[in-house]
Coordinates of C-alpha atoms in Angstrom, one line a residue:
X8 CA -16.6 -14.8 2.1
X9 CA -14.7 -13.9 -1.0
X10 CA -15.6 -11.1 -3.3
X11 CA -13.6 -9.7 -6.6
X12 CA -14.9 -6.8 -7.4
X13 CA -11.9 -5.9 -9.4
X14 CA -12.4 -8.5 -11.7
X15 CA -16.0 -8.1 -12.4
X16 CA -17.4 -4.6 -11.7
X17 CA -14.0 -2.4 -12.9
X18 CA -14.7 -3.2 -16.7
X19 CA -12.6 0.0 -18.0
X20 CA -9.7 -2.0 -16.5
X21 CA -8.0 -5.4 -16.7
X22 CA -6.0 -5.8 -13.7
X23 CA -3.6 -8.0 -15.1
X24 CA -2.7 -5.8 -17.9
X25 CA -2.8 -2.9 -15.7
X26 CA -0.6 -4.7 -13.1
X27 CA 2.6 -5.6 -15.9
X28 CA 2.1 -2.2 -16.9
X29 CA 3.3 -1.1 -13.5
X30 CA 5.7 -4.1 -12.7
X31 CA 7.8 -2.8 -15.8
X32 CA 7.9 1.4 -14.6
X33 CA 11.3 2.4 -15.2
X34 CA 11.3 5.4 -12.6
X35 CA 14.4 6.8 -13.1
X36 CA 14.1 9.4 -11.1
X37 CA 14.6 7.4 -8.4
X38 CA 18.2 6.1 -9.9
X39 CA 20.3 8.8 -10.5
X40 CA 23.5 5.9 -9.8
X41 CA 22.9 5.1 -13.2
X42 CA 24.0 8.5 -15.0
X43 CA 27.0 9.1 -13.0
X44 CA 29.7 10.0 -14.9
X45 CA 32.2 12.0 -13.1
X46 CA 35.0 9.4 -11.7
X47 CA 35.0 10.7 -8.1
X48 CA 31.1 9.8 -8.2
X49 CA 31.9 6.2 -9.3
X50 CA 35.2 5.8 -6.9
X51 CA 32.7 6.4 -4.2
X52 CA 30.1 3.7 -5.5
X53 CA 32.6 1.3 -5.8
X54 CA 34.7 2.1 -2.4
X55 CA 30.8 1.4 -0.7
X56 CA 30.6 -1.4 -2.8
X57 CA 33.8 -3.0 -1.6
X58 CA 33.2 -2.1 2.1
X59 CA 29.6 -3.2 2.4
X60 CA 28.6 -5.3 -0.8
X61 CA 25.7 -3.3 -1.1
X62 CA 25.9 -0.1 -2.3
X63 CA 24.0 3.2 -3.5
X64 CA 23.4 1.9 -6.9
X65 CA 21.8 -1.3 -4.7
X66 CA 19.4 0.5 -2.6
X67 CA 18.0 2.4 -5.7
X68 CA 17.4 -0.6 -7.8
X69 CA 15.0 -2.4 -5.1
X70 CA 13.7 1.0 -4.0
X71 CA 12.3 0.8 -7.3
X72 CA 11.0 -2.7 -6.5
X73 CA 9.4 -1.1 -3.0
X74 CA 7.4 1.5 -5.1
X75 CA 5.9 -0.8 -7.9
X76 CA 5.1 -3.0 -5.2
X77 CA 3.2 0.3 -3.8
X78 CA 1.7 1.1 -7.1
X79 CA 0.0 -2.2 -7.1
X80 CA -1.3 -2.6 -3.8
X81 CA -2.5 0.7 -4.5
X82 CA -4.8 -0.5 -7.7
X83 CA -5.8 -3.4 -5.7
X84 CA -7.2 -1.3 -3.1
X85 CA -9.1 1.4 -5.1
X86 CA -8.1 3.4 -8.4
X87 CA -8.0 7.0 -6.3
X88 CA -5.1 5.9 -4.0
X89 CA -3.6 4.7 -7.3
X90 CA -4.7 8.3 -9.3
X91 CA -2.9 10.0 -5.9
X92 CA 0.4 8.3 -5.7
X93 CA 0.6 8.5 -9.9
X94 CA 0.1 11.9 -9.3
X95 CA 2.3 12.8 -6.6
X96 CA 5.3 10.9 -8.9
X97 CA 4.4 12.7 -12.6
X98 CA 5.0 16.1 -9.9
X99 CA 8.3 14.6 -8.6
X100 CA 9.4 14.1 -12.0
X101 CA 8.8 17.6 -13.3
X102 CA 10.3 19.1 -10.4
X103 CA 13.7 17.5 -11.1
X104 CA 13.2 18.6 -14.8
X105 CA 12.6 21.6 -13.6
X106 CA 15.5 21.3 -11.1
X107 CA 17.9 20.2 -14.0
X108 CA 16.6 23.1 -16.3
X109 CA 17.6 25.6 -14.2
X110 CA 20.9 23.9 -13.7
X111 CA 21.4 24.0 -17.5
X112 CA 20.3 27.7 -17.7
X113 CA 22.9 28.5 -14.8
X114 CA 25.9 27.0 -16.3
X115 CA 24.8 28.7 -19.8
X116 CA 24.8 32.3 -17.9
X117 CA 27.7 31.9 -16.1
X118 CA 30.8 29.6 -16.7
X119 CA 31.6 29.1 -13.1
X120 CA 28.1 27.8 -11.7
X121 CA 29.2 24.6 -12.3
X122 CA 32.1 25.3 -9.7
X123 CA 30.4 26.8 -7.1
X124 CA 31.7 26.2 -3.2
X125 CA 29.7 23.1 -1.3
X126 CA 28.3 25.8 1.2
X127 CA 27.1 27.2 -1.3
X128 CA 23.0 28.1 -1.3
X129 CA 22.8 27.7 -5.2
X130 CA 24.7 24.5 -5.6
X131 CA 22.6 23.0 -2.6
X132 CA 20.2 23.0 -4.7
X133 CA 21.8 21.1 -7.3
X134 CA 22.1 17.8 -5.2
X135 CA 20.3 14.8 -5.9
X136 CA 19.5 12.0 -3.0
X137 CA 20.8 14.2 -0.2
X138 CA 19.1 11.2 2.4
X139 CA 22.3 8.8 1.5
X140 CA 25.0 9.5 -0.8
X141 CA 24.4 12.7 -2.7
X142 CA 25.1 13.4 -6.0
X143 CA 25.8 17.1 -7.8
X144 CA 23.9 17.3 -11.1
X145 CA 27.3 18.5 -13.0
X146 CA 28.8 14.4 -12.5
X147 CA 25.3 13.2 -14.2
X148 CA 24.6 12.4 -17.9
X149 CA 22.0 15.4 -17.9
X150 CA 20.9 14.8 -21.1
X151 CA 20.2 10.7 -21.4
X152 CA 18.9 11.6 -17.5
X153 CA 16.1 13.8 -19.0
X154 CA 15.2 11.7 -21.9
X155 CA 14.2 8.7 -19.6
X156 CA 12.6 10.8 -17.0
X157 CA 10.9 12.3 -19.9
X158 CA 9.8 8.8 -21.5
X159 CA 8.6 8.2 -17.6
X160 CA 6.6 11.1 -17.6
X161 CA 4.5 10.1 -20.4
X162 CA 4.1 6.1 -19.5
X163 CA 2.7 7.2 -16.1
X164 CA 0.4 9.8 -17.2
X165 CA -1.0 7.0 -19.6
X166 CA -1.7 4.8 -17.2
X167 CA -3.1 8.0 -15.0
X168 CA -5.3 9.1 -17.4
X169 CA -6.5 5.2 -17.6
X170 CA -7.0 5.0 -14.1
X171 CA -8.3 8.4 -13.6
X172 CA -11.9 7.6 -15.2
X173 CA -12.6 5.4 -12.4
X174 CA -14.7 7.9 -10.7
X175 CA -17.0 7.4 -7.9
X176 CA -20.0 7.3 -10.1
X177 CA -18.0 4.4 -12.3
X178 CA -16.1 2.9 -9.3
X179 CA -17.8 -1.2 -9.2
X180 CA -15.7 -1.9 -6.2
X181 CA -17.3 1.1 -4.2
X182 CA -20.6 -0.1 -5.3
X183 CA -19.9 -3.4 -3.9
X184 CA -19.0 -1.9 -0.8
X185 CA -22.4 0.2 -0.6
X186 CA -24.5 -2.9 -1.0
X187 CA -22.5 -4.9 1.4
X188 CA -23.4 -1.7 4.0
X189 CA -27.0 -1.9 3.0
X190 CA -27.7 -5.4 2.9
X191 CA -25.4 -5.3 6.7
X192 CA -28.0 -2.5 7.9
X193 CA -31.3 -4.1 6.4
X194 CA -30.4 -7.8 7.3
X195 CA -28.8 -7.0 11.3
X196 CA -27.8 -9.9 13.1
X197 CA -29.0 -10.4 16.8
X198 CA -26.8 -11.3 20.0
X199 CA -27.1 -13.8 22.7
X200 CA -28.8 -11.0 24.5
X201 CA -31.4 -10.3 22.0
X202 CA -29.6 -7.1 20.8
X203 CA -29.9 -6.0 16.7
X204 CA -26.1 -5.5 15.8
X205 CA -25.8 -3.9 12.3
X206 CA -22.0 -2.6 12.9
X207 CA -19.7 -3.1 10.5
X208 CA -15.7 -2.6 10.9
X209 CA -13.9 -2.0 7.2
X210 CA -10.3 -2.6 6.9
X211 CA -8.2 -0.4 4.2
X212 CA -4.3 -0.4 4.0
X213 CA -4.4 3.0 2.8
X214 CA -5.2 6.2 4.4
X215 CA -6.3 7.7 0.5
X216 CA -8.5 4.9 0.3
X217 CA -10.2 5.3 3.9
X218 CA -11.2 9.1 3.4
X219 CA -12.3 8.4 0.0
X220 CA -14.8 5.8 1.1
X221 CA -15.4 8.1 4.3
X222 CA -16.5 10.7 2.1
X223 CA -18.1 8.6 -0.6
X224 CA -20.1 6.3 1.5
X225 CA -21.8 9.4 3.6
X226 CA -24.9 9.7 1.3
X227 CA -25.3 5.9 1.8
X228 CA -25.0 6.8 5.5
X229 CA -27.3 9.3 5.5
X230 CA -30.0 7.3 3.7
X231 CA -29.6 4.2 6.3
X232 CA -29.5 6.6 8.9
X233 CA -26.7 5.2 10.7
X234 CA -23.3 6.9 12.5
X235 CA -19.9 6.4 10.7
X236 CA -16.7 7.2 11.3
X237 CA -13.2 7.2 10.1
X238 CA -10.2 6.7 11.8
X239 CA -6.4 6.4 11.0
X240 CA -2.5 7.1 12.2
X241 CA -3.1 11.1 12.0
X242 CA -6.5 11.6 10.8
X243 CA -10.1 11.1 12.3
X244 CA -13.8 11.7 11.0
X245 CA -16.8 10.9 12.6
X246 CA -20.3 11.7 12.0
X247 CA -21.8 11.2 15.7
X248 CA -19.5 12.1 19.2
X249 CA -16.1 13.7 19.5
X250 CA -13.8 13.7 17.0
X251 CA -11.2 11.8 17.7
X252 CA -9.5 8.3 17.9
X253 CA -10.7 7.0 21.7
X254 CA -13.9 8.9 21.7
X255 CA -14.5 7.0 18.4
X256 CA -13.5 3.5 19.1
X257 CA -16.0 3.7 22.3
X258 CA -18.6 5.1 20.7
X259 CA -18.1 1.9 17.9
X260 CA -17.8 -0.4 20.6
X261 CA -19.1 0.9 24.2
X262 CA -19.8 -2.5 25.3
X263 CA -15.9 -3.5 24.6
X264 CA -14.8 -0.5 26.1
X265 CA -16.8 -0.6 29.7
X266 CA -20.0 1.5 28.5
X267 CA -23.3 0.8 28.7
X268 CA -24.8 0.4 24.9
X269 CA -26.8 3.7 23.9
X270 CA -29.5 3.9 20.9
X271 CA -26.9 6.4 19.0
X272 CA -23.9 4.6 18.4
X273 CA -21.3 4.3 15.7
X274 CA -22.6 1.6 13.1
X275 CA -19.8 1.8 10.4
X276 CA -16.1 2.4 11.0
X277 CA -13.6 2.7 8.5
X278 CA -10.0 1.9 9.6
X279 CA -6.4 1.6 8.7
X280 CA -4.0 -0.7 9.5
X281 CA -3.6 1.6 13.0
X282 CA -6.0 -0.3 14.9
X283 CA -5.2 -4.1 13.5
X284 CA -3.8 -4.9 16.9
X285 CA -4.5 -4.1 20.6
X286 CA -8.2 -2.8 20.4
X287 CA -11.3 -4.6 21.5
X288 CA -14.4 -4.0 19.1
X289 CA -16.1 -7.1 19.8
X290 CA -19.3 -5.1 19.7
X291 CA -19.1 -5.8 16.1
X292 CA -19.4 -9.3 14.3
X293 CA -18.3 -8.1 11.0
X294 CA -15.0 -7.1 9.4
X295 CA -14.6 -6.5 5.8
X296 CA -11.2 -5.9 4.3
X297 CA -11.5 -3.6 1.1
X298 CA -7.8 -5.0 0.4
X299 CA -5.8 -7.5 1.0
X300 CA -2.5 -7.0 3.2
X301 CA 0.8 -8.6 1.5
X302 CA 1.1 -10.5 5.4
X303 CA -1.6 -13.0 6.2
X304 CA -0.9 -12.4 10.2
X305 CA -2.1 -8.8 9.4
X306 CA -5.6 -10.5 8.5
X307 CA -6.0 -12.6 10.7
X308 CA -5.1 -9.8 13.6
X309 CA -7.7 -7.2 11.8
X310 CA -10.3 -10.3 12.3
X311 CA -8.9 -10.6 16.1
X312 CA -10.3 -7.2 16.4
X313 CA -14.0 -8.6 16.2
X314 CA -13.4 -12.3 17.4
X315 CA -12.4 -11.7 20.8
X316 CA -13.2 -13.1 24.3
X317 CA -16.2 -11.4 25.7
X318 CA -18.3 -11.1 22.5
X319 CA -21.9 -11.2 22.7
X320 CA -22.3 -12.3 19.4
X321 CA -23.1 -15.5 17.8
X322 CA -20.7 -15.7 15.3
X323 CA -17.9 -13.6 14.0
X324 CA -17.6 -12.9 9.5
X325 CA -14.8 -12.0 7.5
X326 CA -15.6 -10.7 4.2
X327 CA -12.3 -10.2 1.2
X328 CA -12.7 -8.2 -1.4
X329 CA -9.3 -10.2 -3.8
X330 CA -8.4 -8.2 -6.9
X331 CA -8.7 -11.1 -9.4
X332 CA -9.7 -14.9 -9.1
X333 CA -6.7 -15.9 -10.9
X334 CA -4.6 -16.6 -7.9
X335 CA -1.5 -17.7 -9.7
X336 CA -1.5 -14.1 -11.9
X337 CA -1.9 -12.3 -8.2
X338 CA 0.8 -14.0 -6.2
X339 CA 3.3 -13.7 -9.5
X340 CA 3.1 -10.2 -9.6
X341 CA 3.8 -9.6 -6.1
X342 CA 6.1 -12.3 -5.8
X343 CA 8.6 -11.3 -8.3
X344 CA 9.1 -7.8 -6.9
X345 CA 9.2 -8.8 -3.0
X346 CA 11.3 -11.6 -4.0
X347 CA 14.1 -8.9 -5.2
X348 CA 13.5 -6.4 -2.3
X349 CA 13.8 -9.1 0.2
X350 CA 17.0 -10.2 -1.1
X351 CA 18.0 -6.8 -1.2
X352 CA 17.8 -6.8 2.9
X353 CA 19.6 -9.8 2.9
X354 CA 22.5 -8.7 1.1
X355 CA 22.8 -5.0 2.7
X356 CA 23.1 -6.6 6.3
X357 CA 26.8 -7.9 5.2
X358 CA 26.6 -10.8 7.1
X359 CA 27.2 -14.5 5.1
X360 CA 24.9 -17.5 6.2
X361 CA 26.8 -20.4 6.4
X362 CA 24.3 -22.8 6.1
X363 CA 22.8 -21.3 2.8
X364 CA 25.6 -20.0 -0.1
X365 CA 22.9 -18.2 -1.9
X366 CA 20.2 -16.4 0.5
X367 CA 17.7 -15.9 -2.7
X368 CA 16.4 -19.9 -1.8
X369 CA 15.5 -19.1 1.3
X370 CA 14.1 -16.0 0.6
X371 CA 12.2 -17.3 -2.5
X372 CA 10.9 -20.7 0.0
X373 CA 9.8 -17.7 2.6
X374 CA 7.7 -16.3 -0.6
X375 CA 6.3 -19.3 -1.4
X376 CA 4.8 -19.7 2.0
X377 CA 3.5 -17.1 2.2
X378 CA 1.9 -17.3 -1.3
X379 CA 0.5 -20.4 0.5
X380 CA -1.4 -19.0 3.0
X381 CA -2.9 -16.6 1.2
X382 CA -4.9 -19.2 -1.1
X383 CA -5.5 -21.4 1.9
X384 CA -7.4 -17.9 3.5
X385 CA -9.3 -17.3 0.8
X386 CA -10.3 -21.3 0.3
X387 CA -10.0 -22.5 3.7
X388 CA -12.5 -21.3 7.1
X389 CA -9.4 -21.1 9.5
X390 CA -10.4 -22.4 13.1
X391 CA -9.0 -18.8 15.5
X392 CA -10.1 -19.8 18.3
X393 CA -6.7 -21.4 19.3
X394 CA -4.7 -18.5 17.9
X395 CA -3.9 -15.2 19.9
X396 CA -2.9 -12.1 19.0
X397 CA 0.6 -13.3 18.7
X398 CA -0.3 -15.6 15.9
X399 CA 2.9 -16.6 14.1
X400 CA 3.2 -17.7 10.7
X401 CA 3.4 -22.0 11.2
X402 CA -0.2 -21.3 12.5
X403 CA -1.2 -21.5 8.6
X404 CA 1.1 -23.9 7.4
X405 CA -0.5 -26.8 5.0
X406 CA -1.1 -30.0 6.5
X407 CA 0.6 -32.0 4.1

């Protein structure tokens, strides 16, 4: 079943004018290559250039690609895992003002900071991008630097301050969640063995986004008087049993784990991506995903969590909530950033295809597939019963 609660309970928002917004960040905090002006720093760009065709300068422009792609999976799964990775970039940004202030201040108090030894502690802390090539602030242009971080500063605090009014008591999509969990708890399904199953397994991609629902849906809990928990890749919360990641899995599904069935057990578990594969929680025969993953495979193996030899249950449902109905608008968006970051991998291995002059076409027909599969999940009832856990992607190619 498909849902968009993006589309039609977030009204302070339009998702597609929200989404251009953040396709079109500049982040230039992230591309100090393009302010170098000392001719050391750009001997040393090129040099990598000519060695490896794929150079620092490279892996900045479609790092920038990775992290708008971030920023809009982000919106699409709920506006505080957006406010807290807007947030943790407006901070990055005025650290390196900061950063670059203090440079400034140095080199106007003494004449010789900007000639200070490498092993030196001072201008260690001038270096920019220590991970790969590093960069010292004095072969920058400081000043055209801080004017765009500046001008960054202020287009993502617009669009924080936007998003940031998307409280819980204003947040549609987490109302569609709460009556999802209530109409689950009122409305149980029964087993083959007679047995009232009310459980319900929710799928997040982000740990902001678990622990906000964790702690937003406890009232709801509370009222239904039923167990939930949280779990994730460092992080667990629970509301009934020991607190942590085995101890909560059995107690969702005892059945699926070798227990016997109790008349406490763990009714609503919120998840990342961490258990997608490998578990058995066939106790439950629901899974909603509160986002959609980029990969269809990871879908379908979040759904193979539930529909699994074994079960009990009559029948196994997959509820999606899709940020917009207008497919074509959703796919574009992420399509034209992956498109460049996947390229980007291409070209950084240094190795030529001789079958294919220009890898963008196959990267771009890769896309396109995949953009395929995700309208035929969300049109389509796919038949899993023939797929495994090692479902590949020709399992959802068209039939044409």
């Amino acid at each position: 079943k498909n849902h968009y609660p993006l589309t039609d309970l977030r009204d302070e928002l339009s998702y597609k004018n929200l989404s251009e917004q953040i396709e079109r960040f500049a982040l230039s905090i992230y591309r100090p290559s393009s302010y170098v002006t000392s001719a050391e720093a750009k001997k040393r760009l090129a040099d990598e250039k000519k060695q490896l065709r794929f150079n620092q300068a490279d892996r900045e422009h479609f790092l920038i690609g990775m992290i708008r792609v971030n920023f809009l999976k982000r919106l699409e799964s709920s506006a505080h895992s957006l406010t807290e990775t807007l947030g943790r970039a407006i901070g990055k940004i005025r650290d390196l003002l900061e950063k670059i202030d203090r440079y400034e201040q140095n080199l106007l108090l003494d004449e010789r900071a900007d000639i200070l030894p490498d092993d030196d502690d001072d201008d260690e802390e001038f270096l920019i991008n220590r991970a790969r090539i590093p960069y010292h602030l004095r072969e920058l242009d400081l000043p055209r630097w801080k004017e765009d971080l500046l001008k960054d500063e202020k287009t993502l605090e617009a669009v924080y301050e936007r998003v940031r009014i998307i409280t819980p008591e204003r947040d549609g999509k987490l109302r569609e969640i709460e009556a999802h969990i209530r109409d689950r708890v009122q409305h149980p399904t029964t087993d083959k063995d007679g047995r009232i199953n009310r459980k319900l397994l929710v799928f997040t991609t982000f740990k902001d986004t678990a622990e906000y629902l964790y702690e937003n849906l406890a009232d709801l809990a509370n009222e239904l008087e039923i167990n939930m928990a949280m779990v994730s890749g460092d992080i667990t919360h629970t509301t009934f049993g020991a607190n942590n990641f085995n101890a909560i899995l059995t107690n969702f599904a005892p059945r699926a784990h070798g227990q016997p069935h109790s008349t406490d057990e763990i009714d609503l578990l919120i998840a990342t991506d961490c258990i997608s594969e490998g578990q058995n929680l066939q106790d439950c025969d629901t899974v909603l995903n509160y986002d959609i993953h980029w990969n269809p495979v990871r879908i379908i193996q979040r759904f193979g969590r539930i529909d699994r030899i074994g079960s009990r249950n009559q029948s196994v449902r997959m509820i999606n909530y899709w940020p917009t109905k207008d497919m074509e608008v959703y796919l574009r968006l992420q399509s034209r950033v992956q498109a460049r970051m996947a390229l980007a991998d291409a070209t950084a291995s240094g190795d030529d295809d001789p079958l294919n002059e220009d890898p963008s076409e196959q990267i771009q027909m890769e896309l396109n597939f995949r953009d395929e599969q995700l309208e035929r999940m969300r049109e389509e009832v796919l038949d899993l019963d023939e797929l495994s856990d090692g479902v590949v992607m020709s399992d959802f190619t068209l039939d044409y």
